[in-house]
XYZ file of C-alpha atoms in Angstrom:
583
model
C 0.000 0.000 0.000
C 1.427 3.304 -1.055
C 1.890 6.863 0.494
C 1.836 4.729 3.800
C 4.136 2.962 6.857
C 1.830 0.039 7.147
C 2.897 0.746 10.970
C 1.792 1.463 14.050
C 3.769 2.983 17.153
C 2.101 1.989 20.489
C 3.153 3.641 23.574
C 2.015 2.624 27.137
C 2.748 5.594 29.421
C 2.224 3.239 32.469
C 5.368 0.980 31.806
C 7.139 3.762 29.436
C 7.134 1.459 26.854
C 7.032 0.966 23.271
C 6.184 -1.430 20.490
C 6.030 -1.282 16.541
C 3.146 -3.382 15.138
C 1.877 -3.859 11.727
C -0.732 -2.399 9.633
C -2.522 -4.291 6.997
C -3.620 -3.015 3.483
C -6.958 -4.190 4.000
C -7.494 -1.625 6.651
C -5.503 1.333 5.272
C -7.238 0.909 2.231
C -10.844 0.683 3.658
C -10.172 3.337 5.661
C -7.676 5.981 3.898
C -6.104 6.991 7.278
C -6.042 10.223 9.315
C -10.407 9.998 10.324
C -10.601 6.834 8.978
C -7.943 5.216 10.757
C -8.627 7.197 13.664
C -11.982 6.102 14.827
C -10.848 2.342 13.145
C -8.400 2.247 15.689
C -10.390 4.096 18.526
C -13.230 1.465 18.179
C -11.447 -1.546 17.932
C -9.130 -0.788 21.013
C -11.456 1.833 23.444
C -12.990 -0.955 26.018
C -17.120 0.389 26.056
C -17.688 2.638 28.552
C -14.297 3.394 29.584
C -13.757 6.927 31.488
C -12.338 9.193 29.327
C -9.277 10.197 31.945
C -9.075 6.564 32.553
C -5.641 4.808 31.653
C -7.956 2.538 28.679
C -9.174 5.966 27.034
C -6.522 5.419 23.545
C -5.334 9.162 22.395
C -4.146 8.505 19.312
C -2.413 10.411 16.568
C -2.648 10.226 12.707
C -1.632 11.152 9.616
C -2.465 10.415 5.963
C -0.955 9.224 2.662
C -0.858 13.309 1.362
C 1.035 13.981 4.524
C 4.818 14.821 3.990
C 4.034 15.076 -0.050
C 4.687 18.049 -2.059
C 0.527 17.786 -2.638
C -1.166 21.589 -0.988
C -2.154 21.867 2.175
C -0.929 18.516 3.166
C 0.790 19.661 6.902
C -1.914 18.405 9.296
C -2.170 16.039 11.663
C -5.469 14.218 13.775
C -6.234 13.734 17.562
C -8.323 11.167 18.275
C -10.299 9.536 21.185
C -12.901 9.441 23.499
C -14.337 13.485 24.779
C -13.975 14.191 28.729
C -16.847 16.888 26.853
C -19.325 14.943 25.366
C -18.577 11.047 26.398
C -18.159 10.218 22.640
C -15.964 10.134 19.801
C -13.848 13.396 19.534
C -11.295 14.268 16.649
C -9.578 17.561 16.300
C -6.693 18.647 13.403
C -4.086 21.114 13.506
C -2.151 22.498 10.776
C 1.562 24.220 10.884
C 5.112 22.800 10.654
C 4.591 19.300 12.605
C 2.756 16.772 11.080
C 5.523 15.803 8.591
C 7.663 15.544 11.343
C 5.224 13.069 12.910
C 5.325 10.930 10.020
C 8.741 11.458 9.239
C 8.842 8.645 12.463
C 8.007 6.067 10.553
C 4.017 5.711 11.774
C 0.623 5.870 10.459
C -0.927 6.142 13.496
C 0.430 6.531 17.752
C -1.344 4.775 20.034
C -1.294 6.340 23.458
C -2.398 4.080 26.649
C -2.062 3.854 30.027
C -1.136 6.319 32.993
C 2.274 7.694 33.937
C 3.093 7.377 37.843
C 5.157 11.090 37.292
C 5.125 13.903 34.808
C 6.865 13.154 31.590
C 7.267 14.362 27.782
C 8.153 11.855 24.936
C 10.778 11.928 22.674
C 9.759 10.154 19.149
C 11.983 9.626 16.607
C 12.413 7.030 13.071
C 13.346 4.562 15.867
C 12.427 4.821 19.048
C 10.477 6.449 22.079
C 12.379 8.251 25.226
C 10.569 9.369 28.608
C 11.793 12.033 30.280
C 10.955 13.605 33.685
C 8.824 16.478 33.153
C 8.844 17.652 36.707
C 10.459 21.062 36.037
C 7.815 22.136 33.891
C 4.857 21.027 35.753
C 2.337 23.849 35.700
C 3.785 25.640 33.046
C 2.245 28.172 30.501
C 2.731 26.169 27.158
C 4.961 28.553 25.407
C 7.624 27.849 27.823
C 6.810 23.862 27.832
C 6.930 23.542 24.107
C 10.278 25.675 24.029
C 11.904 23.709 27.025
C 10.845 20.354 25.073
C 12.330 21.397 22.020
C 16.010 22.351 23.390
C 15.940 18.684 24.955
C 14.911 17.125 21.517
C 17.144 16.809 18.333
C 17.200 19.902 15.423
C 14.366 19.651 13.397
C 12.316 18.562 16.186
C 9.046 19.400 16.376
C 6.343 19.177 19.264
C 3.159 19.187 20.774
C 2.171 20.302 24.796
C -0.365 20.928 27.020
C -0.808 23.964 29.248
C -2.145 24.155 33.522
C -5.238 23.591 31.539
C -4.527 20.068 30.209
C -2.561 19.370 33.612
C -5.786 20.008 35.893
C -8.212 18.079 33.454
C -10.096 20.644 32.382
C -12.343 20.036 29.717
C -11.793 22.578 27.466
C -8.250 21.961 27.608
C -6.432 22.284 24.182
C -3.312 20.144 22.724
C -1.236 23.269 21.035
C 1.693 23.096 18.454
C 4.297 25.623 16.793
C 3.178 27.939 19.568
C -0.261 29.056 18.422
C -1.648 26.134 16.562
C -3.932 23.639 17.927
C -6.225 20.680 18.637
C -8.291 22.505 20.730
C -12.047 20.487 20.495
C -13.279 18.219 22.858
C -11.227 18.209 25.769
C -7.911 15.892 23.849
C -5.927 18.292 25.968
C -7.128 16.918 28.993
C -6.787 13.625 27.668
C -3.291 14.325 27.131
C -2.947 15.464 30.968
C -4.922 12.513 32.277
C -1.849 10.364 31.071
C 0.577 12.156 32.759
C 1.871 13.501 29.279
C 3.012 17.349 28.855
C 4.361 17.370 25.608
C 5.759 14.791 22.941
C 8.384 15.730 20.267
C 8.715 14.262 16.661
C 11.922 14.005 14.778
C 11.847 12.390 11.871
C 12.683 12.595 8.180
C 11.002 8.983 6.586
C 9.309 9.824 3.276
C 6.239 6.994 2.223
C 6.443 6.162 -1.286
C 3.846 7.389 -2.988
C 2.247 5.618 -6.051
C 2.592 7.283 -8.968
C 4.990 10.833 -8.275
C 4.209 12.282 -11.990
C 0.587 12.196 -11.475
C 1.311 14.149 -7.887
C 3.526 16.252 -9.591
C 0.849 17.066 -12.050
C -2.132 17.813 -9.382
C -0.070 19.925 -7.858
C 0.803 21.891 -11.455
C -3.027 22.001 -12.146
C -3.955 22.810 -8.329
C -1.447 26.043 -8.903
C -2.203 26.994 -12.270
C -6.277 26.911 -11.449
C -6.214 28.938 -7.998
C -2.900 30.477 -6.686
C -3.794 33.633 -7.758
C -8.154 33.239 -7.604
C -10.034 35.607 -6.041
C -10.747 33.340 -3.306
C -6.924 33.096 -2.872
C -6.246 36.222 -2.900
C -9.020 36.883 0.074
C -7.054 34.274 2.359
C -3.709 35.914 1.653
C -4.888 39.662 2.655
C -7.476 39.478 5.223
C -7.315 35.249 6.747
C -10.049 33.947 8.283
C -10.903 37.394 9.921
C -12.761 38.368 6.625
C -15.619 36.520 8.053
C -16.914 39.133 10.336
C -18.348 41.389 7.922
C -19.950 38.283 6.003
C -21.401 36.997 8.902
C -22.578 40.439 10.844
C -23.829 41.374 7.790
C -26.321 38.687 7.113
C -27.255 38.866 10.742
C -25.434 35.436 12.055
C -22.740 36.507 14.092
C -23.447 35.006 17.704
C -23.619 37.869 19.621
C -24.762 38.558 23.516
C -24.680 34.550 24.135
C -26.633 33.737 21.317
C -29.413 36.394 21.328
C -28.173 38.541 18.804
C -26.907 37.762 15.054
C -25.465 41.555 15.017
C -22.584 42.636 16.682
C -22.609 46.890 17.174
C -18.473 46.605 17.853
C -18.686 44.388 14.072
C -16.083 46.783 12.569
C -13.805 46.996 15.536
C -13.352 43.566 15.614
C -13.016 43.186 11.682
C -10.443 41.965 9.534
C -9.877 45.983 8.011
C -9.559 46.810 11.900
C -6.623 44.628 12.153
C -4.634 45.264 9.147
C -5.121 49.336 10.246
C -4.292 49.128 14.211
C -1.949 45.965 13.928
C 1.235 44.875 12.213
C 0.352 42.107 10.314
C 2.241 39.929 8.463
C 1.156 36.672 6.209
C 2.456 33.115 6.605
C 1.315 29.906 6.413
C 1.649 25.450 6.457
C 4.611 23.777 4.635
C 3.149 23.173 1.005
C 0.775 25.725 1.360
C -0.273 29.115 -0.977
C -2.926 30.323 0.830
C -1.062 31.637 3.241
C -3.710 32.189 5.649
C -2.601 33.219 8.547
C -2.005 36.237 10.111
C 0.901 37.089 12.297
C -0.018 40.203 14.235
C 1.069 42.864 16.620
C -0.693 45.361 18.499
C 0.796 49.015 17.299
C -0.425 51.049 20.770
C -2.850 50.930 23.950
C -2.063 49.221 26.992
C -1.212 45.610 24.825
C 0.927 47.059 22.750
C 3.787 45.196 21.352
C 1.676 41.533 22.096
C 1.871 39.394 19.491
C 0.187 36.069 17.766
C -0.745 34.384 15.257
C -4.246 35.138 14.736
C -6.963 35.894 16.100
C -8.969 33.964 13.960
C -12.977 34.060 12.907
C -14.067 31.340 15.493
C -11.969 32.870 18.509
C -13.154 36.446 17.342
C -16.693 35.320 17.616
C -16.098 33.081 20.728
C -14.054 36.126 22.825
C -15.404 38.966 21.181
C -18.984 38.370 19.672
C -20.525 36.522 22.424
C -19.127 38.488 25.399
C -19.632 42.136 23.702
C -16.347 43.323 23.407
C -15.757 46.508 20.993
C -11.696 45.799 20.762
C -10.246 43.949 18.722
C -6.654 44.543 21.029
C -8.390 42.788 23.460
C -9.473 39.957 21.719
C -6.042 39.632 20.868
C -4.845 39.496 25.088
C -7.397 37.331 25.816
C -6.413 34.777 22.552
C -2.964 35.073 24.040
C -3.650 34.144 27.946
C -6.166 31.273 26.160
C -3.075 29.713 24.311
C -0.356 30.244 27.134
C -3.105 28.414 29.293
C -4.270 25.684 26.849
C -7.216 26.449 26.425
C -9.819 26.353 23.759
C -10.717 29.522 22.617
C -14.265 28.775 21.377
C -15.222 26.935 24.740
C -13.951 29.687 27.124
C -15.246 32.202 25.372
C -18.805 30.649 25.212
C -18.134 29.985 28.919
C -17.202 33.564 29.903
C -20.815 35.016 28.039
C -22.102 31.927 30.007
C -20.561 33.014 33.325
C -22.909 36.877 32.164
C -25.602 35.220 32.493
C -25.781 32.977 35.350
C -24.131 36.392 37.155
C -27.184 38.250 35.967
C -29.504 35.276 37.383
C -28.068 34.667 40.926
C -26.236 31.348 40.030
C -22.368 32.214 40.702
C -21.305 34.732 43.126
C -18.201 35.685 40.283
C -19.287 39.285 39.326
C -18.871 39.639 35.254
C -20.855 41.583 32.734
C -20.855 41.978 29.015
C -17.419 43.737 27.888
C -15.481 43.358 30.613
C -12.304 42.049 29.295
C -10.178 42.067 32.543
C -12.665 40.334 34.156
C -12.848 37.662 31.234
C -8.525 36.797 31.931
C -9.561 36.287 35.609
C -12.256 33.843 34.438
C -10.257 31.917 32.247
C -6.946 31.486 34.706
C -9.737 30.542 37.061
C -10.763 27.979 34.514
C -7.810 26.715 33.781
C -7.098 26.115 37.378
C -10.297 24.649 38.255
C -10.659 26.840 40.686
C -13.153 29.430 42.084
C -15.907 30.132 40.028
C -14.240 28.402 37.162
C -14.517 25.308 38.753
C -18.118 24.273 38.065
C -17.192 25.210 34.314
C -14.004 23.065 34.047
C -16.292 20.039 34.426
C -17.944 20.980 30.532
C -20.808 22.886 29.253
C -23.410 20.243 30.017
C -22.071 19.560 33.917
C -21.890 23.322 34.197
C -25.506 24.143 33.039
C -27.285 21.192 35.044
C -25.274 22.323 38.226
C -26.314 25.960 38.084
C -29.619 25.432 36.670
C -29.089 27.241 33.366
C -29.780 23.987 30.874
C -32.892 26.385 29.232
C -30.164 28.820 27.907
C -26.761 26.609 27.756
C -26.041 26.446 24.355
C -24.108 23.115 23.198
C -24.931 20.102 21.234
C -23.827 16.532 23.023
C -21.566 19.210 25.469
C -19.305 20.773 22.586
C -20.451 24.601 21.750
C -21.362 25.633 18.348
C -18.738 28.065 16.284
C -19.558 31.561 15.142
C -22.817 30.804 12.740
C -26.080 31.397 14.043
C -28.434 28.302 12.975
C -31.571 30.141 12.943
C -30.201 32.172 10.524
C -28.118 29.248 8.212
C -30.437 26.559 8.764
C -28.157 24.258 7.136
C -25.589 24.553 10.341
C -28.139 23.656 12.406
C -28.392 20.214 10.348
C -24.342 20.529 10.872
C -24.401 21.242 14.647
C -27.344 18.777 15.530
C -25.993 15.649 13.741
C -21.893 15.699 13.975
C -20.546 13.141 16.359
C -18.357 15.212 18.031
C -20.912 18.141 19.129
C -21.500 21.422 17.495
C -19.633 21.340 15.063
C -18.858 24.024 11.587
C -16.148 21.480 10.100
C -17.528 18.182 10.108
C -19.060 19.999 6.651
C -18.249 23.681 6.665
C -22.182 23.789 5.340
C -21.994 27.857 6.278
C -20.122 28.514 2.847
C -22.953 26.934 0.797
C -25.169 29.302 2.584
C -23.630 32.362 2.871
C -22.334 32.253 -0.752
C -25.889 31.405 -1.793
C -24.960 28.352 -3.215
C -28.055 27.054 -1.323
C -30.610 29.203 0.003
C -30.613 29.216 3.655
C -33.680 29.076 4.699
C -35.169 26.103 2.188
C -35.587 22.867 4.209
C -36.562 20.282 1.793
C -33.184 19.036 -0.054
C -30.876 20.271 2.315
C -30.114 17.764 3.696
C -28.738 16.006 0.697
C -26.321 19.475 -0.254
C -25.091 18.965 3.513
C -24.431 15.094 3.010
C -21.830 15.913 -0.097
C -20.136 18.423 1.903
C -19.966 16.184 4.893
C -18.319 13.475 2.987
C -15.930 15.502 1.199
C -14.966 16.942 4.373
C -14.335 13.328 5.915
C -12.072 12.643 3.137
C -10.182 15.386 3.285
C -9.747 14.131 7.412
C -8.583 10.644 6.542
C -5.983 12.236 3.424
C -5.354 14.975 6.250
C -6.466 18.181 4.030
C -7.165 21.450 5.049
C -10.826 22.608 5.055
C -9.815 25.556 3.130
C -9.377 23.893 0.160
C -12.928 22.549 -0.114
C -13.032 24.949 -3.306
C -10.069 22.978 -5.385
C -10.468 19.522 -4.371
C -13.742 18.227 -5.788
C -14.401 14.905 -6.406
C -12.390 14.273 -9.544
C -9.425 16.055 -7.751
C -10.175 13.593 -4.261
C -10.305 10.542 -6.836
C -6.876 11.476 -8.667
C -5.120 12.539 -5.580
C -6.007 8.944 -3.608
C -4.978 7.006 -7.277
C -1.445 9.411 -7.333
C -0.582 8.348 -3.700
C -2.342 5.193 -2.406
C -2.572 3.365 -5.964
C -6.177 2.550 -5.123
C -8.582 3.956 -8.327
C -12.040 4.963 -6.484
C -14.612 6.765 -8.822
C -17.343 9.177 -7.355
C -19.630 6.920 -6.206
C -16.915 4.551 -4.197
C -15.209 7.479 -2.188
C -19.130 8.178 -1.318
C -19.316 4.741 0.160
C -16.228 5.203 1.927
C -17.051 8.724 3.475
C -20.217 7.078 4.424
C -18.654 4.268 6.365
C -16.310 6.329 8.125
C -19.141 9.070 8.883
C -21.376 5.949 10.601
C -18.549 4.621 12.174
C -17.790 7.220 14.562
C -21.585 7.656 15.072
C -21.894 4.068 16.096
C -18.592 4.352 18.064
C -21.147 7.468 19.872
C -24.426 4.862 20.076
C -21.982 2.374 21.841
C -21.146 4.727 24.695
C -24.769 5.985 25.411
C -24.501 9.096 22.449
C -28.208 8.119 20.965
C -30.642 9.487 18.055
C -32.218 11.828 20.812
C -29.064 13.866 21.453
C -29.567 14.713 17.480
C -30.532 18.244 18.196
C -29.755 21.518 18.850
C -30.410 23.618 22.437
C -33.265 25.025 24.318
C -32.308 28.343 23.294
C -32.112 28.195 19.814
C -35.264 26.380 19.170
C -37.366 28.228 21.825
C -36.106 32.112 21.168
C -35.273 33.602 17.966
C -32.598 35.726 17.477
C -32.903 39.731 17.977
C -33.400 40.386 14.698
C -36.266 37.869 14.277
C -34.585 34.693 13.267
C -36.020 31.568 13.798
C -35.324 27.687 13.495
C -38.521 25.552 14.282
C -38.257 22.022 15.879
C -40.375 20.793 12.595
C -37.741 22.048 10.055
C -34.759 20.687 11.889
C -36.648 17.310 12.492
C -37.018 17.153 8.644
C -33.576 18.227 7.465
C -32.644 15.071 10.472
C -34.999 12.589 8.774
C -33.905 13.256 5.243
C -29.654 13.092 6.777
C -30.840 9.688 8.230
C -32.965 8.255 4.947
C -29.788 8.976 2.688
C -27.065 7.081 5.028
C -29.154 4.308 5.576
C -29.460 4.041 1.684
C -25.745 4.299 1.475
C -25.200 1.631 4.388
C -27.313 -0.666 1.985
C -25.272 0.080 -0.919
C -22.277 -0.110 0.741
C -23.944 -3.893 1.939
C -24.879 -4.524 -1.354
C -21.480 -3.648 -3.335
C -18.987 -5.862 -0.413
């Protein structure tokens, strides 16, 4: 099987041990890696039911057969296993400089079990695993723990850490790479901690073979040629992800006040124009990469100036600044910061903080915090991060949180993961998205809001959608199991998908057989949910969305998201007896 190790690396943290074992081309090849492999591997070796800080809870990390390849926007890597957030299946990517350097080891996939007795960080390299005490850096900020790890590890290294966050099992702890990247979802942070793990380095250099290297060569030609200098490419390489203020604001979607307003009045202050005139910003982005989407920036004056990061981006503009009222964009940017040096996930806290409002404004916590306060949002995160004070309650999740303080009417989370920046009642279609992805509300499992907000597919028709939603959705888990970025849902249709797998596995899949095989991986990691108590019922979206509409007058009824969730359910039964049918 090409563009592949056929190998796995297991390490038990309990024993610090390690073992290479192999991987079979049946299973690479029926499930593509990266997702595929992922929840494969989470299924098979997860006992049911097990805790998710429990030493049996697997964390394992993947790559895919594009990773390491000259093929665009192939530097990501997966985190896999079971949510300390939502009690199911949880994946979350992360782009930037390391996932080659994870495959360069010599592995399709790390399998992480067990329970150190002490504090450690791994050392991975082609050949072998090292434990080291990590006693000197217990506690710390995760800037200083990934920069510690690295001047212990070989040049070239590259790594991946936790913050206090991930140490004191919070659940909105994030696993963070190349200093501002990271797997921030579903608790894997916490995960991480629960093992006893601050940080593992990669060092390797390994390159899979890849099936046919003319036919890469020549995707990567055409890929170029097509859209390095598009319109759409051109957007990511001024303005990033940032852009999507205006977009959103502007057709009334931007989550604003906790989720009763689609219109924020500080919009332009916390736009992408905003930052390009009161920051320095510079562009840079992933190995093999033109988009360059990010956006290195640095406050110019006020009391952060001189702070820089990479970002912030849409979702943690939204989460920080849209939900919680703020009207500067500098401030955004502090809180971002304290989030990453912390670990913590920026959509969760912020949700949290506007959270924190409102059970202030009803008598449920005695921590005084109102809309736009932004010093009062850094004490509320270091509190979360310590599980401490009034961020304790909130360290336990979203769903713990709102049953303890008696706020479940107006908690908004699906399955105990909180939505990104797109209002449902507004994009109907990300209600579908939010209400039916394994791992919670979730924007990526499809990235349905482009469809909508380009007009592609009118938001507000219900009949059909579900079917526009599916072909996103299984797109999208392809590009998890090759590991692509999401970004480049525009240039990698299906013909693109079906000559990309051919150029580096060898496998020739048409349309209608990388359909089958989305569709098995997409029902996989639902089952995987149905086997640890994650039902039908917990198909749906919050109290608050269905019950109030937005400011503006927005509304999602129970009857249109129930139909959208029949239709989603008709077509992947079909394709489960298809998929029966052609094996």
């Amino acid at each position: 099987m090409k563009g592949f190790f056929n190998r796995i690396l297991r390490i038990n943290v309990s024993n610090h041990s390690f073992t290479y074992e192999n991987l079979s081309d049946d299973t690479l090849s029926s499930t593509l890696g990266g997702k595929g492999l992922g929840i494969h591997l989470l299924s098979k070796e997860n006992p049911v039911g097990a805790d998710p800080f429990s030493p049996e809870n697997r964390l394992i990390i993947c790559v895919g057969p594009i990773t390491g390849t000259r093929i665009w926007s192939q530097s990501r890597y997966g985190v896999f296993s079971k949510s300390p957030a939502t009690g199911g299946f949880c994946e979350s990517y992360c782009g930037g400089e390391l996932a080659p350097r994870i495959k360069g080891c010599g592995a399709d996939a790390v399998i992480i079990e067990g329970k150190s007795d002490s504090l450690v960080f791994l050392s991975v390299t082609e050949d072998r695993v090292d434990f080291h005490d990590a006693s000197g850096i217990a506690g710390a900020e995760t800037y200083d723990a990934e920069k510690y790890i690295l001047s212990r590890s070989g040049k070239s290294s590259g790594a991946m850490v936790i913050g206090p966050a991930g140490e004191n099992l919070v659940v909105q702890a994030a696993i963070k790479s190349d200093l501002w990247r990271s797997a921030g979802r579903g608790g894997l942070g916490a995960v991480m901690g629960s093992k006893g793990i601050k940080g593992i380095s990669f060092n390797g250099t390994r390159k899979a073979d890849v099936a046919n290297p003319e036919m890469v060569t020549n995707l990567v030609k055409n890929i170029a040629s097509t859209w390095k200098d598009s319109p759409v490419t051109k957007k990511y390489q001024t303005y990033g992800t940032p852009s999507q203020v205006a977009v959103t604001n502007g057709a009334k979607c931007f989550p604003t006040r906790y989720w009763q307003s689609g219109v924020s009045e500080h919009w332009q202050n916390l736009s992408a124009e905003y930052m390009h005139e009161h920051f320095e910003v510079s562009k840079h982005g992933c190995p093999s990469c033109f988009l360059q989407c990010t956006k290195h920036a640095r406050v110019k004056s006020g009391r952060h100036a001189g702070l820089e990061i990479d970002g912030p981006e849409y979702e943690t503009i939204y989460a920080l600044g849209g939900l919680n009222c703020l009207d500067s964009l500098e401030e955004v940017a502090w809180l971002n910061d304290i989030c990453d040096r912390l670990g913590l996930d920026t959509m969760s806290a912020g949700n949290l903080s506007a959270l924190a409002v409102e059970a202030y404004k009803r008598g449920k916590t005695d921590f005084a915090i109102d809309y736009n306060q932004p010093d009062r949002m850094a004490e509320f995160f270091t509190l979360l991060a310590h599980a401490e004070g009034a961020g304790a309650v909130f360290a336990k999740g979203i769903k713990s949180a709102a049953a303890e303080l008696g706020l479940e009417d107006i908690a908004v989370h699906v399955k105990g993961l909180e939505p990104a920046g797109f209002d449902p009642r507004v994009l109907k279609g990300m209600g579908l998205s939010y209400a039916t992805s394994p791992r919670g509300a979730c924007h990526l499992r499809g990235t349905f809001y482009k469809a909508e907000l380009t007009g592609e597919v009118d938001p507000d028709v219900i009949p059909g959608k579900a079917r526009y939603h599916i072909d996103y959705e299984d797109r999208a888990a392809l590009f998890d199991s090759m590991i692509l970025c999401r970004f480049f849902r525009d240039f990698y249709l299906w013909d693109e998908l079906s000559e990309m797998v051919e150029a580096t596995t060898g496998m020739r899949m048409n349309k209608k057989e990388l359909e089958l095989l989305a569709n098995r991986i997409t029902q996989q990691t639902r089952a995987f949910n149905h086997r640890e108590g994650i039902g039908p019922e917990q198909d749906t979206l919050p109290k608050r969305i269905l019950n109030e509409a937005t400011k503006e007058g927005a509304v999602l009824s129970e009857a249109d998201l129930h139909t959208m969730i029949q239709e989603y359910n008709k077509i992947r039964e079909e394709r489960d007896a298809k998929a029966e049918i052609s094996s």
